[in-house]
mmCIF file with all atom_site columns, C-alpha atoms in Angstrom:
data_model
loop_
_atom_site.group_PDB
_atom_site.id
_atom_site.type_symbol
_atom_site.label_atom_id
_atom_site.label_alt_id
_atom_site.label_comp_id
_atom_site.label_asym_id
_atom_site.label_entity_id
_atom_site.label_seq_id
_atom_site.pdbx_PDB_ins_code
_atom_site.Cartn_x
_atom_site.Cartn_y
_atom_site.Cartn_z
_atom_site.occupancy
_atom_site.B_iso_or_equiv
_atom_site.pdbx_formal_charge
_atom_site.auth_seq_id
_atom_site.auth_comp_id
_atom_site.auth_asym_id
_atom_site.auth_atom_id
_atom_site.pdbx_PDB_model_num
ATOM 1   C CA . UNK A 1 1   ? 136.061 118.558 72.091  1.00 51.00 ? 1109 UNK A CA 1
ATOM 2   C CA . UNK A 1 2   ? 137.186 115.319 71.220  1.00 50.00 ? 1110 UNK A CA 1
ATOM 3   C CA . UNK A 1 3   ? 134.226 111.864 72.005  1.00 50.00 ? 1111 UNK A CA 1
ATOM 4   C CA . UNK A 1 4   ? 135.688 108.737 72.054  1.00 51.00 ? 1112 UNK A CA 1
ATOM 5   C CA . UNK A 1 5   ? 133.615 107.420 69.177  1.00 46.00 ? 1113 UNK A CA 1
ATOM 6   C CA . UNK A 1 6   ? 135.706 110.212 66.930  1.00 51.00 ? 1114 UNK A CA 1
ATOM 7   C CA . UNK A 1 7   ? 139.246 108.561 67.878  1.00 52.00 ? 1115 UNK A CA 1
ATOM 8   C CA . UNK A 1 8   ? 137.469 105.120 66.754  1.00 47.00 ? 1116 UNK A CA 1
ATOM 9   C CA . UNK A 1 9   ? 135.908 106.612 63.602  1.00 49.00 ? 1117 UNK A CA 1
ATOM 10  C CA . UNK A 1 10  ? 139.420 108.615 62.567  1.00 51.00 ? 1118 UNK A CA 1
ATOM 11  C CA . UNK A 1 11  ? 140.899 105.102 63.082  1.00 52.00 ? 1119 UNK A CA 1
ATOM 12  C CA . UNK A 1 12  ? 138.444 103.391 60.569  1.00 48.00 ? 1120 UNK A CA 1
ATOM 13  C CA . UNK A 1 13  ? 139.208 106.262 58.228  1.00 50.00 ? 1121 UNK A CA 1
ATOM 14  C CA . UNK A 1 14  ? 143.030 105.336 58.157  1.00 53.00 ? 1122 UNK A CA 1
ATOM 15  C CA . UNK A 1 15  ? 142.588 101.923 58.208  1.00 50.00 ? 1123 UNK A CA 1
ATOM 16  C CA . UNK A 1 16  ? 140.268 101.741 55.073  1.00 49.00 ? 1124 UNK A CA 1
ATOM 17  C CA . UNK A 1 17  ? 140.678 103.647 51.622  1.00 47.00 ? 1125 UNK A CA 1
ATOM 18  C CA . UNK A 1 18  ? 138.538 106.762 51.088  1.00 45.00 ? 1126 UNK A CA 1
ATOM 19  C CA . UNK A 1 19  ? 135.025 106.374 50.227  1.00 41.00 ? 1127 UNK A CA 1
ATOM 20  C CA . UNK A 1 20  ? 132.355 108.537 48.860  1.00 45.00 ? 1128 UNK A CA 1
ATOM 21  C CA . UNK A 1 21  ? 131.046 110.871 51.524  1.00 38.00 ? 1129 UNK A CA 1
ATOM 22  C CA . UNK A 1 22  ? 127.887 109.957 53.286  1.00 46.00 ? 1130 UNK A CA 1
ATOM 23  C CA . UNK A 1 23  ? 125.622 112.019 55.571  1.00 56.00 ? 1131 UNK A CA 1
ATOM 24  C CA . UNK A 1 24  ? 126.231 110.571 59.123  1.00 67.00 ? 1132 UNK A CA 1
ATOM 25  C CA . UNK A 1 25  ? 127.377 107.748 60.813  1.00 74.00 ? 1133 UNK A CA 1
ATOM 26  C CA . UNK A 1 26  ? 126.044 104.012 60.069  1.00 76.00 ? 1134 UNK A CA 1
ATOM 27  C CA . UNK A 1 27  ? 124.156 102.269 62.652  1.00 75.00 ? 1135 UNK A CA 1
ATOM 28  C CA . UNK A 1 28  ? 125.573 98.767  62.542  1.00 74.00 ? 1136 UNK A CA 1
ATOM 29  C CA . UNK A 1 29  ? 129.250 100.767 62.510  1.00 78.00 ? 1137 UNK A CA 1
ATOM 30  C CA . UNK A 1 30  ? 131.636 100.590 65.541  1.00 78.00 ? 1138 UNK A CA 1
ATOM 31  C CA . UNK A 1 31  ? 130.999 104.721 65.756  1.00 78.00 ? 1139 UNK A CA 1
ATOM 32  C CA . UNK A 1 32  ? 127.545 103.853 65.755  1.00 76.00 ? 1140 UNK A CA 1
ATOM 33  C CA . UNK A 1 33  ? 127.452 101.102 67.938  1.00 80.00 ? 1141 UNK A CA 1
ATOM 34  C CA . UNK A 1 34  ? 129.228 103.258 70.623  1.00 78.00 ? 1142 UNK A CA 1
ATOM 35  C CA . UNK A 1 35  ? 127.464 106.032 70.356  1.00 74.00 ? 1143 UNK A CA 1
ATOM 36  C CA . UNK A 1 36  ? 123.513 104.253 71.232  1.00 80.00 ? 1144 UNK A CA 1
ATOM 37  C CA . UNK A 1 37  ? 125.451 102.101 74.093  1.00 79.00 ? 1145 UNK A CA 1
ATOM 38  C CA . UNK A 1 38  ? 126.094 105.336 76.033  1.00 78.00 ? 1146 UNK A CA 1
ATOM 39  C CA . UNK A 1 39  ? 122.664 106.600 74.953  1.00 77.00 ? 1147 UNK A CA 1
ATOM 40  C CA . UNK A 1 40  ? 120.984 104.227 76.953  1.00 75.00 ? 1148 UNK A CA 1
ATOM 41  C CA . UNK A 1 41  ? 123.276 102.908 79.164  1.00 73.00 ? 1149 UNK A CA 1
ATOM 42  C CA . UNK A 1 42  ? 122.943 105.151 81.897  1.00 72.00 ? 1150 UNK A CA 1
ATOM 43  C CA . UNK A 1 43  ? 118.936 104.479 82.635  1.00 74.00 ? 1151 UNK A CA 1
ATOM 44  C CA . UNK A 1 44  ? 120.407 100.760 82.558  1.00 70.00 ? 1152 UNK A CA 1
ATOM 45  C CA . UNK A 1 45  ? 122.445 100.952 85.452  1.00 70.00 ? 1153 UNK A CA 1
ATOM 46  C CA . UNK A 1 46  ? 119.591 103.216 87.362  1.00 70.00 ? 1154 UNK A CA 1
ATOM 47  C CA . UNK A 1 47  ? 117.925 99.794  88.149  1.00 64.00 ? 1155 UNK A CA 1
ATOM 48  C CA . UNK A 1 48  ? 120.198 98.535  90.782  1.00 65.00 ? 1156 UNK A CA 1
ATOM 49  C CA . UNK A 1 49  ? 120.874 101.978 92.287  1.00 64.00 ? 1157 UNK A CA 1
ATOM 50  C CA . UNK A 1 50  ? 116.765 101.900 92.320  1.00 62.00 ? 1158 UNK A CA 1
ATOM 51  C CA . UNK A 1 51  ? 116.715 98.885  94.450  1.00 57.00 ? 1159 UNK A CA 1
ATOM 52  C CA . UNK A 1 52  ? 119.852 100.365 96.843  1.00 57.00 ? 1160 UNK A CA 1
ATOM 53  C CA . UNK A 1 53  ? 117.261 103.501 97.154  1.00 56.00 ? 1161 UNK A CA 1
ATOM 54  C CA . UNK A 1 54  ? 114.380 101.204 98.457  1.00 51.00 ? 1162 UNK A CA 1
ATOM 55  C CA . UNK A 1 55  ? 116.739 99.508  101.362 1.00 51.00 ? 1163 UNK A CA 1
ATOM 56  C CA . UNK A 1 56  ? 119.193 102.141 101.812 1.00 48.00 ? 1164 UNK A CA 1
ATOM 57  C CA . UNK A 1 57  ? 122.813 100.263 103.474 1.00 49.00 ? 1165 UNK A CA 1
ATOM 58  C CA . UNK A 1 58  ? 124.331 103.819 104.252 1.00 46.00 ? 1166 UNK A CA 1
ATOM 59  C CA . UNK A 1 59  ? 123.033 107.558 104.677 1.00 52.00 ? 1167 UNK A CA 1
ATOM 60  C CA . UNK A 1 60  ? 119.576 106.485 105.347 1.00 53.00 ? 1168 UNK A CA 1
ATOM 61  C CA . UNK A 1 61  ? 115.885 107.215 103.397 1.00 54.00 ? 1169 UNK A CA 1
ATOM 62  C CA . UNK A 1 62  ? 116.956 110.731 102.150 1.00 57.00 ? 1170 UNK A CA 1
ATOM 63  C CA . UNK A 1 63  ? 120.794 109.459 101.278 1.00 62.00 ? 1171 UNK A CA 1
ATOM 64  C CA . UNK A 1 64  ? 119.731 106.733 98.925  1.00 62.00 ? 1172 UNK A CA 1
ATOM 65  C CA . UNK A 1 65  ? 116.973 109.427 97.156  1.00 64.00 ? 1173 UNK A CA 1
ATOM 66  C CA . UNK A 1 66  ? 120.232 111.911 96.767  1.00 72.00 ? 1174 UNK A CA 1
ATOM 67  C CA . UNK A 1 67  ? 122.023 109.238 95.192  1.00 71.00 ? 1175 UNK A CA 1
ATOM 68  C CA . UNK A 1 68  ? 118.930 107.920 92.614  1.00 71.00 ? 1176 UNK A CA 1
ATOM 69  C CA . UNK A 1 69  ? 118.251 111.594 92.252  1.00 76.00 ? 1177 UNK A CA 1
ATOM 70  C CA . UNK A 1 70  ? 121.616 112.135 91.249  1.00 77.00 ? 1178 UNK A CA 1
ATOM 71  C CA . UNK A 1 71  ? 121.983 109.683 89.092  1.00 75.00 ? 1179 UNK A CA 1
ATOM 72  C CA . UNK A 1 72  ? 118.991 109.895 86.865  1.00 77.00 ? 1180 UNK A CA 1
ATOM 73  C CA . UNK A 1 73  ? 119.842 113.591 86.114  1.00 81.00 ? 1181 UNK A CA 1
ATOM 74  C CA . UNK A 1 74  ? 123.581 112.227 85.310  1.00 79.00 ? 1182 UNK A CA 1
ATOM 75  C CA . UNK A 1 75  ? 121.995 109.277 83.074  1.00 79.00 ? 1183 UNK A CA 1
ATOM 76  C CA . UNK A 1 76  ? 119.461 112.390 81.605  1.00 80.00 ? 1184 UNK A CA 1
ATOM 77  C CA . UNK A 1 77  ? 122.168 114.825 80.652  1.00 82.00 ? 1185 UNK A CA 1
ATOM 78  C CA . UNK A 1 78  ? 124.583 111.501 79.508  1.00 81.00 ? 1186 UNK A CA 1
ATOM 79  C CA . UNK A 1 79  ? 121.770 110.239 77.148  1.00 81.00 ? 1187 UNK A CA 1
ATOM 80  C CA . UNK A 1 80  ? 119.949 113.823 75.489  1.00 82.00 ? 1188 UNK A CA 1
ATOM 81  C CA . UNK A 1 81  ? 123.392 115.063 74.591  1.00 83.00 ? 1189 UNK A CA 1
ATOM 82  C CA . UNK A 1 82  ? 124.103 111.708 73.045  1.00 81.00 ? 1190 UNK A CA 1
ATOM 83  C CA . UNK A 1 83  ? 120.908 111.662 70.849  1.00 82.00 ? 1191 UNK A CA 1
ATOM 84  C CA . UNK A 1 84  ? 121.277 115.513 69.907  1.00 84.00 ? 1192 UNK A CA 1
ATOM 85  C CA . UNK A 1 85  ? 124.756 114.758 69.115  1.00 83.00 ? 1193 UNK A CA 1
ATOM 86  C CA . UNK A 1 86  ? 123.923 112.456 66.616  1.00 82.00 ? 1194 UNK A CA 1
ATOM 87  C CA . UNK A 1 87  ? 121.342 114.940 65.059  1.00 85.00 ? 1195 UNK A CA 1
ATOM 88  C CA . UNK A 1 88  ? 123.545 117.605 65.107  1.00 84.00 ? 1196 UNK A CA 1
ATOM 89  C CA . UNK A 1 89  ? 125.743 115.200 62.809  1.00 82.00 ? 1197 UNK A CA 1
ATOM 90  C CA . UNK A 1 90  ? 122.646 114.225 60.947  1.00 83.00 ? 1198 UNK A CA 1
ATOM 91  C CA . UNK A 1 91  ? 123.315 110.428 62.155  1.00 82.00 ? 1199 UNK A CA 1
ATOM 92  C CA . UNK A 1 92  ? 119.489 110.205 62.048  1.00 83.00 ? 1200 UNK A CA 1
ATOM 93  C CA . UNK A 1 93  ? 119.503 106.295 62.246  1.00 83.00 ? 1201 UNK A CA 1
ATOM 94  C CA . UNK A 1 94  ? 121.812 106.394 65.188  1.00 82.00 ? 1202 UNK A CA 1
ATOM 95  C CA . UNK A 1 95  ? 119.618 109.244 67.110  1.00 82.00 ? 1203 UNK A CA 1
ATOM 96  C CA . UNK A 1 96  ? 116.455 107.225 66.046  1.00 85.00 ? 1204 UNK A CA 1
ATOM 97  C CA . UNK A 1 97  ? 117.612 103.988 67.505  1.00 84.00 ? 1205 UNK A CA 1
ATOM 98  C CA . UNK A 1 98  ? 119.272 106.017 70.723  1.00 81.00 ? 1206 UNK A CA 1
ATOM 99  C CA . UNK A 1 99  ? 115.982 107.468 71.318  1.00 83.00 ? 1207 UNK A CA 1
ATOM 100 C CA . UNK A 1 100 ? 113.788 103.911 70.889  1.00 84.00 ? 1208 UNK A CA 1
ATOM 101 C CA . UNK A 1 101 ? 116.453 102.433 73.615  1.00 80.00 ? 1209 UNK A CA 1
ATOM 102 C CA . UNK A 1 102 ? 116.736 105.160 75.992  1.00 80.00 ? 1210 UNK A CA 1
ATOM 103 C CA . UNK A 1 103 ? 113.346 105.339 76.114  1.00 81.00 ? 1211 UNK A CA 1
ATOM 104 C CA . UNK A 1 104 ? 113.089 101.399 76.893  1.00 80.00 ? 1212 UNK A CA 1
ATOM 105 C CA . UNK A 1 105 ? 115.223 101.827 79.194  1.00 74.00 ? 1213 UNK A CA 1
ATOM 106 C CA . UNK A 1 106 ? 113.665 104.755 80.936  1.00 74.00 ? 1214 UNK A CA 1
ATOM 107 C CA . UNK A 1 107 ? 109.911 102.518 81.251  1.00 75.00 ? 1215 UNK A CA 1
ATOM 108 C CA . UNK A 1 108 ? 112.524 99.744  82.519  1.00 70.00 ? 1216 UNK A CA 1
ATOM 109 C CA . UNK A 1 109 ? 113.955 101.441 85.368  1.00 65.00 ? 1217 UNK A CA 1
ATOM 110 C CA . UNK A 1 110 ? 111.439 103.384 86.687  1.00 63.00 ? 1218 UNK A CA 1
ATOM 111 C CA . UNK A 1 111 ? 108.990 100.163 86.716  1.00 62.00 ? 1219 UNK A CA 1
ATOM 112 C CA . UNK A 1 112 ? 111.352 99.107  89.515  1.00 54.00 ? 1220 UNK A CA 1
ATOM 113 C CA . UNK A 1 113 ? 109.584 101.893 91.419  1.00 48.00 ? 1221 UNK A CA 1
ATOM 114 C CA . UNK A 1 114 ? 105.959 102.131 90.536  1.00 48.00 ? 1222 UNK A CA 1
ATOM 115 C CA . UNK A 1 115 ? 103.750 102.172 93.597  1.00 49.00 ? 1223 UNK A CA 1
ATOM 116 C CA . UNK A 1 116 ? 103.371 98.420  93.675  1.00 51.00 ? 1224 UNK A CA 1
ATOM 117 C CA . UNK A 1 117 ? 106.677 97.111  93.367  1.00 61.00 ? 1225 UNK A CA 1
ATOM 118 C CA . UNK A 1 118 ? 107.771 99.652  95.525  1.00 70.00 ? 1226 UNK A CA 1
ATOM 119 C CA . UNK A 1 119 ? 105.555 99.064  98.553  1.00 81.00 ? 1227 UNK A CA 1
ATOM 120 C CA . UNK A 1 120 ? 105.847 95.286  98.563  1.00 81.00 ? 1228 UNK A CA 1
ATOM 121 C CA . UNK A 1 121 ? 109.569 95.649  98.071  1.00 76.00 ? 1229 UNK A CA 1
ATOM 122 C CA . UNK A 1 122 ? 109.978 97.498  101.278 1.00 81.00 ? 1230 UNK A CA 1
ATOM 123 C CA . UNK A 1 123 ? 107.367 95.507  103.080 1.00 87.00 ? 1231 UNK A CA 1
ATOM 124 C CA . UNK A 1 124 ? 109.512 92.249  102.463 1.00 85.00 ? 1232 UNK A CA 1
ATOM 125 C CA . UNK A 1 125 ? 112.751 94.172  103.219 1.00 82.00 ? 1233 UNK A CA 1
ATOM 126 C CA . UNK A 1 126 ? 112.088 94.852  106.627 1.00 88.00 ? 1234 UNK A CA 1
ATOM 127 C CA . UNK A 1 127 ? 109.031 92.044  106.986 1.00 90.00 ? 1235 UNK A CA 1
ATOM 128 C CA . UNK A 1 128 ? 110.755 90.541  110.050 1.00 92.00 ? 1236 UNK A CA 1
ATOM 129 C CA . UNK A 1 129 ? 111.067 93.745  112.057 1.00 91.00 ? 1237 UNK A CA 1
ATOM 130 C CA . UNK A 1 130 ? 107.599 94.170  110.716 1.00 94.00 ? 1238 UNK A CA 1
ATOM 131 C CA . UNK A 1 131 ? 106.306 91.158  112.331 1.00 93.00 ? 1239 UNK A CA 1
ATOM 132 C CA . UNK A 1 132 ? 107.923 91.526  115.966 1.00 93.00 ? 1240 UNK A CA 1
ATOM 133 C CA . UNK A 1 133 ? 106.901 95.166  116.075 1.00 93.00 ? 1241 UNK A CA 1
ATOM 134 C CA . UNK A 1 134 ? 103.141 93.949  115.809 1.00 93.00 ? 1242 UNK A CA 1
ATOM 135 C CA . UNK A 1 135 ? 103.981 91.249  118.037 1.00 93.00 ? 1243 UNK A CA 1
ATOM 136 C CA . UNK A 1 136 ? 104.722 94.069  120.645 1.00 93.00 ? 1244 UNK A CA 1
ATOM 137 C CA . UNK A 1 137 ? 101.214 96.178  119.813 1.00 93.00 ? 1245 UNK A CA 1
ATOM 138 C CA . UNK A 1 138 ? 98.949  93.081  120.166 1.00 92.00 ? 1246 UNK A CA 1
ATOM 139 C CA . UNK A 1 139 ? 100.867 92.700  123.477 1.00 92.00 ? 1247 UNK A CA 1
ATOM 140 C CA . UNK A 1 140 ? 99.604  96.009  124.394 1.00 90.00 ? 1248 UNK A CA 1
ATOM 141 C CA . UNK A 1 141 ? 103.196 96.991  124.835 1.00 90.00 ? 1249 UNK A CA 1
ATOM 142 C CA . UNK A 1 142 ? 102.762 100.110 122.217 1.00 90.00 ? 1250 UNK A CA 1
ATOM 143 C CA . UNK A 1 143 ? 101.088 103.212 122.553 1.00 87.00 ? 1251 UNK A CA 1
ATOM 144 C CA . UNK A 1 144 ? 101.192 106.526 121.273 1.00 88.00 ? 1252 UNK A CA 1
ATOM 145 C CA . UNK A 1 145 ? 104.165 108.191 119.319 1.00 87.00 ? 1253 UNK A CA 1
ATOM 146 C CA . UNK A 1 146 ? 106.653 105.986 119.262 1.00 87.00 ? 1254 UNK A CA 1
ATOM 147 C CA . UNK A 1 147 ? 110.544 105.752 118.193 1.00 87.00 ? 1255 UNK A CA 1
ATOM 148 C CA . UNK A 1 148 ? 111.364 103.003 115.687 1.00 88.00 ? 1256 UNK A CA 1
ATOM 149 C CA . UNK A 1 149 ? 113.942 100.781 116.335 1.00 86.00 ? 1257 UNK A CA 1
ATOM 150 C CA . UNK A 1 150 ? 117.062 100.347 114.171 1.00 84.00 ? 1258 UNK A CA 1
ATOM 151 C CA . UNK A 1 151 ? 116.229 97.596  112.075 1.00 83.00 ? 1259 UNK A CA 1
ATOM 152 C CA . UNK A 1 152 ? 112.818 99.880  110.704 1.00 86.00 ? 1260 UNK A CA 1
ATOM 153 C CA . UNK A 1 153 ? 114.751 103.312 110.315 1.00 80.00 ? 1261 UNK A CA 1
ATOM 154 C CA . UNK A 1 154 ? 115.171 102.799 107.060 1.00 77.00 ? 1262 UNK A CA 1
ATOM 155 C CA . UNK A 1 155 ? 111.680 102.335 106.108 1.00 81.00 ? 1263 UNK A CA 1
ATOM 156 C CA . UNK A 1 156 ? 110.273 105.432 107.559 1.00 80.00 ? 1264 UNK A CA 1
ATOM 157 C CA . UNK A 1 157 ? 112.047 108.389 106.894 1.00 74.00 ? 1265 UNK A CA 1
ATOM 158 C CA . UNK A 1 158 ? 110.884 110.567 110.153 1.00 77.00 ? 1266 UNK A CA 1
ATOM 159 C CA . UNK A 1 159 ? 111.906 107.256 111.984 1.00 82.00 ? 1267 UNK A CA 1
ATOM 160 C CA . UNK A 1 160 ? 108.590 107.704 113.935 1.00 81.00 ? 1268 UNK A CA 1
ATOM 161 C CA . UNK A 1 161 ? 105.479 105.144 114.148 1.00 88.00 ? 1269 UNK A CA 1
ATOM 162 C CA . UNK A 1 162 ? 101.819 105.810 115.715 1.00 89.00 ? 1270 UNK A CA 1
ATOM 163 C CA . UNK A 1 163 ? 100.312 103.281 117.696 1.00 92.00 ? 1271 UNK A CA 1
ATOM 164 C CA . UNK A 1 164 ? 96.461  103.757 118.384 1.00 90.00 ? 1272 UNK A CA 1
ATOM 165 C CA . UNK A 1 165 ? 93.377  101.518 119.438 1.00 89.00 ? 1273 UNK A CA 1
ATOM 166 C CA . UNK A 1 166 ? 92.643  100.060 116.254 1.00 89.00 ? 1274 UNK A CA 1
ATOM 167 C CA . UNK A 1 167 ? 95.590  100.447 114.467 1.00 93.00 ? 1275 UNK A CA 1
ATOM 168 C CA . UNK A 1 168 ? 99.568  100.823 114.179 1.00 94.00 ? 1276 UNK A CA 1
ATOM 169 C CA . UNK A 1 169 ? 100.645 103.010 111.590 1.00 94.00 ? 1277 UNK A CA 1
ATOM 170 C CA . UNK A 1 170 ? 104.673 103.220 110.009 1.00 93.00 ? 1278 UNK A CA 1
ATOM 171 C CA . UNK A 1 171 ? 104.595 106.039 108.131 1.00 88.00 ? 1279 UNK A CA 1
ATOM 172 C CA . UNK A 1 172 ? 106.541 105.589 104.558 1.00 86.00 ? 1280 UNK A CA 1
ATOM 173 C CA . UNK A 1 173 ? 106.581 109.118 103.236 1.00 81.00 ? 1281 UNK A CA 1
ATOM 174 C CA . UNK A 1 174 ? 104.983 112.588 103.883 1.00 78.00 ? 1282 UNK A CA 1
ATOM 175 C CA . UNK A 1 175 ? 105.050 116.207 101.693 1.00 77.00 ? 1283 UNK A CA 1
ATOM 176 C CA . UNK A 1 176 ? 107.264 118.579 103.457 1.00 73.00 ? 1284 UNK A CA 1
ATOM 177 C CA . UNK A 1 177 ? 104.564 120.815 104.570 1.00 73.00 ? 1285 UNK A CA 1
ATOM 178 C CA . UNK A 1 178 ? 102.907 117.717 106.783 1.00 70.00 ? 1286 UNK A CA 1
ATOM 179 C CA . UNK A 1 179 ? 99.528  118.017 105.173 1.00 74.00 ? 1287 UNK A CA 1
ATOM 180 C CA . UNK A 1 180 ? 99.877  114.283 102.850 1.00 79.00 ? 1288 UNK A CA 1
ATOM 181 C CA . UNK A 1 181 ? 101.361 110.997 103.643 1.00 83.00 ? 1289 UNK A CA 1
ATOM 182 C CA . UNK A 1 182 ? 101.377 107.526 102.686 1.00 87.00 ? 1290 UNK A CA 1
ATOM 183 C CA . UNK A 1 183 ? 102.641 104.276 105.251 1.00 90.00 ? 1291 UNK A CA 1
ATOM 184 C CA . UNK A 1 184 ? 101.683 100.862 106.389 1.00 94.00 ? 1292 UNK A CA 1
ATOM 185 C CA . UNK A 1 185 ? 99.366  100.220 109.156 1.00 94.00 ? 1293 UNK A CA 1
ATOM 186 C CA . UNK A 1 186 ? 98.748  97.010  111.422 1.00 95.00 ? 1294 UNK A CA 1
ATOM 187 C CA . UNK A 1 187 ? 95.228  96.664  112.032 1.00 93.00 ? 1295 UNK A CA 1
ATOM 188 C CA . UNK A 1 188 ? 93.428  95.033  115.207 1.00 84.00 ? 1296 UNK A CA 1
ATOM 189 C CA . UNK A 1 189 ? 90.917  93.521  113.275 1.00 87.00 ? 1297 UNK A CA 1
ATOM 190 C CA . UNK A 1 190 ? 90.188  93.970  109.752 1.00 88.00 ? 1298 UNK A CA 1
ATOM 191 C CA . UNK A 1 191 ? 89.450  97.187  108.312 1.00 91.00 ? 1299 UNK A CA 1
ATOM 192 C CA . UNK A 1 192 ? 86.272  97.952  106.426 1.00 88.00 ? 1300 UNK A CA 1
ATOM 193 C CA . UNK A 1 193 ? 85.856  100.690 103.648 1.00 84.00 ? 1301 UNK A CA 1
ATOM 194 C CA . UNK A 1 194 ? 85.247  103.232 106.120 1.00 88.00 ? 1302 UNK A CA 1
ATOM 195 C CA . UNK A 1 195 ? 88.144  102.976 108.178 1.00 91.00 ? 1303 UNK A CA 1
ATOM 196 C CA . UNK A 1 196 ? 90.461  106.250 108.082 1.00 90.00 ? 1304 UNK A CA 1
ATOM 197 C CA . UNK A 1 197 ? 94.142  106.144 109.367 1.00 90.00 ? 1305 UNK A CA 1
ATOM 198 C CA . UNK A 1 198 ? 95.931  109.403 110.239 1.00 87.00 ? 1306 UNK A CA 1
ATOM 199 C CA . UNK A 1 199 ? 98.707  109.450 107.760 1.00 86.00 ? 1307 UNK A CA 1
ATOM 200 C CA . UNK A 1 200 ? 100.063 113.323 108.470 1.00 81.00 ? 1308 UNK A CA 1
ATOM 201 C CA . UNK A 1 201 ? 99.269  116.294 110.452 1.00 78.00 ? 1309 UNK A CA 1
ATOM 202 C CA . UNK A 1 202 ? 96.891  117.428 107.842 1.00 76.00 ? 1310 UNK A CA 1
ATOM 203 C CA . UNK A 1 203 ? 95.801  114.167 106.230 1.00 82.00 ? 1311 UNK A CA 1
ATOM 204 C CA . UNK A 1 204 ? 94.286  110.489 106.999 1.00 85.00 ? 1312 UNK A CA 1
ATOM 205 C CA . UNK A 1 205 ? 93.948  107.902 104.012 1.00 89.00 ? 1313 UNK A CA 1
ATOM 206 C CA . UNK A 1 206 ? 92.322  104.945 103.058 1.00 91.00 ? 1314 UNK A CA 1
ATOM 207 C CA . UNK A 1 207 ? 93.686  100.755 103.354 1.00 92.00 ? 1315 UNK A CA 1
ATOM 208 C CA . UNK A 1 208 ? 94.245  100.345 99.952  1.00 90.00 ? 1316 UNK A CA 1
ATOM 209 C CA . UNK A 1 209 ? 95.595  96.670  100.217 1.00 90.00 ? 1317 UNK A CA 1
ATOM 210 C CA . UNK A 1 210 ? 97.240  94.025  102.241 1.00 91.00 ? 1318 UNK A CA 1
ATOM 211 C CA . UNK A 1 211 ? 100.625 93.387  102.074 1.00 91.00 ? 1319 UNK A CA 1
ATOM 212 C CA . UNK A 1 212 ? 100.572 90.728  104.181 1.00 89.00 ? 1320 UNK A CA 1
ATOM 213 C CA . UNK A 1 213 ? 100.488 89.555  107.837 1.00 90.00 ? 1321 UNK A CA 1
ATOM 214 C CA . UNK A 1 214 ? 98.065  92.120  108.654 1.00 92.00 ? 1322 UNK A CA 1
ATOM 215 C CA . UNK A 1 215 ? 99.923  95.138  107.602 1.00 94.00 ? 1323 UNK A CA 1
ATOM 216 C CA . UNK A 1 216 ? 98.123  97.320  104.614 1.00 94.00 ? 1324 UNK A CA 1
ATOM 217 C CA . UNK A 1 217 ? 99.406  100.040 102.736 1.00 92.00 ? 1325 UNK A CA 1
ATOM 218 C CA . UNK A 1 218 ? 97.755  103.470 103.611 1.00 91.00 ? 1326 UNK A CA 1
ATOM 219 C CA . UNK A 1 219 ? 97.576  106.170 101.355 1.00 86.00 ? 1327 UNK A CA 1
#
């Protein structure tokens, strides 16, 4: 099998008189260059498709998780056979400085998702719709199981919200067996340390914090 870095390294090889033989490939040389770029340049380009996962445009909450999914095991495969590559050629500057960058890059992307980012990102995403559907529950237009509307289906992948006395809970993600779940919850006055929200069949949780407007995250 033929990499591109070899057609670019045979062309260096023609274009300059022979040399004595070194063990690998240089760091700071065009082979070199070329071959840490695609190292780490795959976990690069997993931060926008990270953000595009959090607000999903087309195929919903479970078609922008395929597609990060998918793409993190693409960037995986992409940057370990780079690195092992360059061992297998003993290029151990090259794997070395592969390895230090992919793994930058790695902490990088997936800090787009940590719980944190994650939950305010989606809270501000959809903050509007957030807004008007407490408007409805303090109108005492909600109660019960309830269908979201359009403009929240994106947030919620069962598409389903829970309006109760004391609270209204939109739940963000549950285990496929029901029994744990995590969401945000509107509260009719301010919960305490002892207030419990149902957050799946087989689990309540805790407000952890505010995201703001009256809406908590659950968990």
């Amino acid at each position: 099998m033929t990499f591109l870095w070899d057609s670019i390294d045979s062309q260096e090889e023609e274009a300059s008189p022979p040399a004595r033989a070194e063990p690998g490939t240089p760091v700071w040389s065009r082979r070199g260059l070329l071959h840490i770029a695609i190292s780490c340049a795959g976990w690069l380009l997993l931060i926008p498709l990270v953000l595009r996962a959090q607000n999903p445009s087309l195929g919903g909450f479970y078609g922008g998780v395929s597609i990060l999914l998918a793409a993190s095991l693409l960037a995986s495969l992409v940057s370990i056979t780079a690195i092992l590559t360059a061992c297998v050629r003993r290029s151990w500057g090259v794997a070395l400085v592969s390895l230090v960058l992919a793994a930058t890059a790695v902490v990088v992307a997936t800090r787009q998702n940590s719980d944190g980012d994650y939950i305010d990102h989606r809270y501000r995403a959809h903050r509007t719709a957030l807004a008007e559907l407490a408007r409805e529950y303090r109108a005492g237009r909600l109660d019960g199981k309830l269908v979201l509307p359009p403009s929240l289906r994106s947030l919620s992948p069962s598409g389903i919200a829970y309006a109760g006395p004391t609270a209204l809970f939109v739940q963000l993600w549950q285990n496929w067996r029901a029994e744990s779940g995590t969401g945000l919850a509107y509260f009719a006055e301010p919960p305490t340390a002892q207030t419990t929200v149902t957050t799946a069949s087989g689990d309540f949780g805790y407000p952890r914090r505010e995201v703001g407007d009256g809406w908590w995250w659950v968990a």
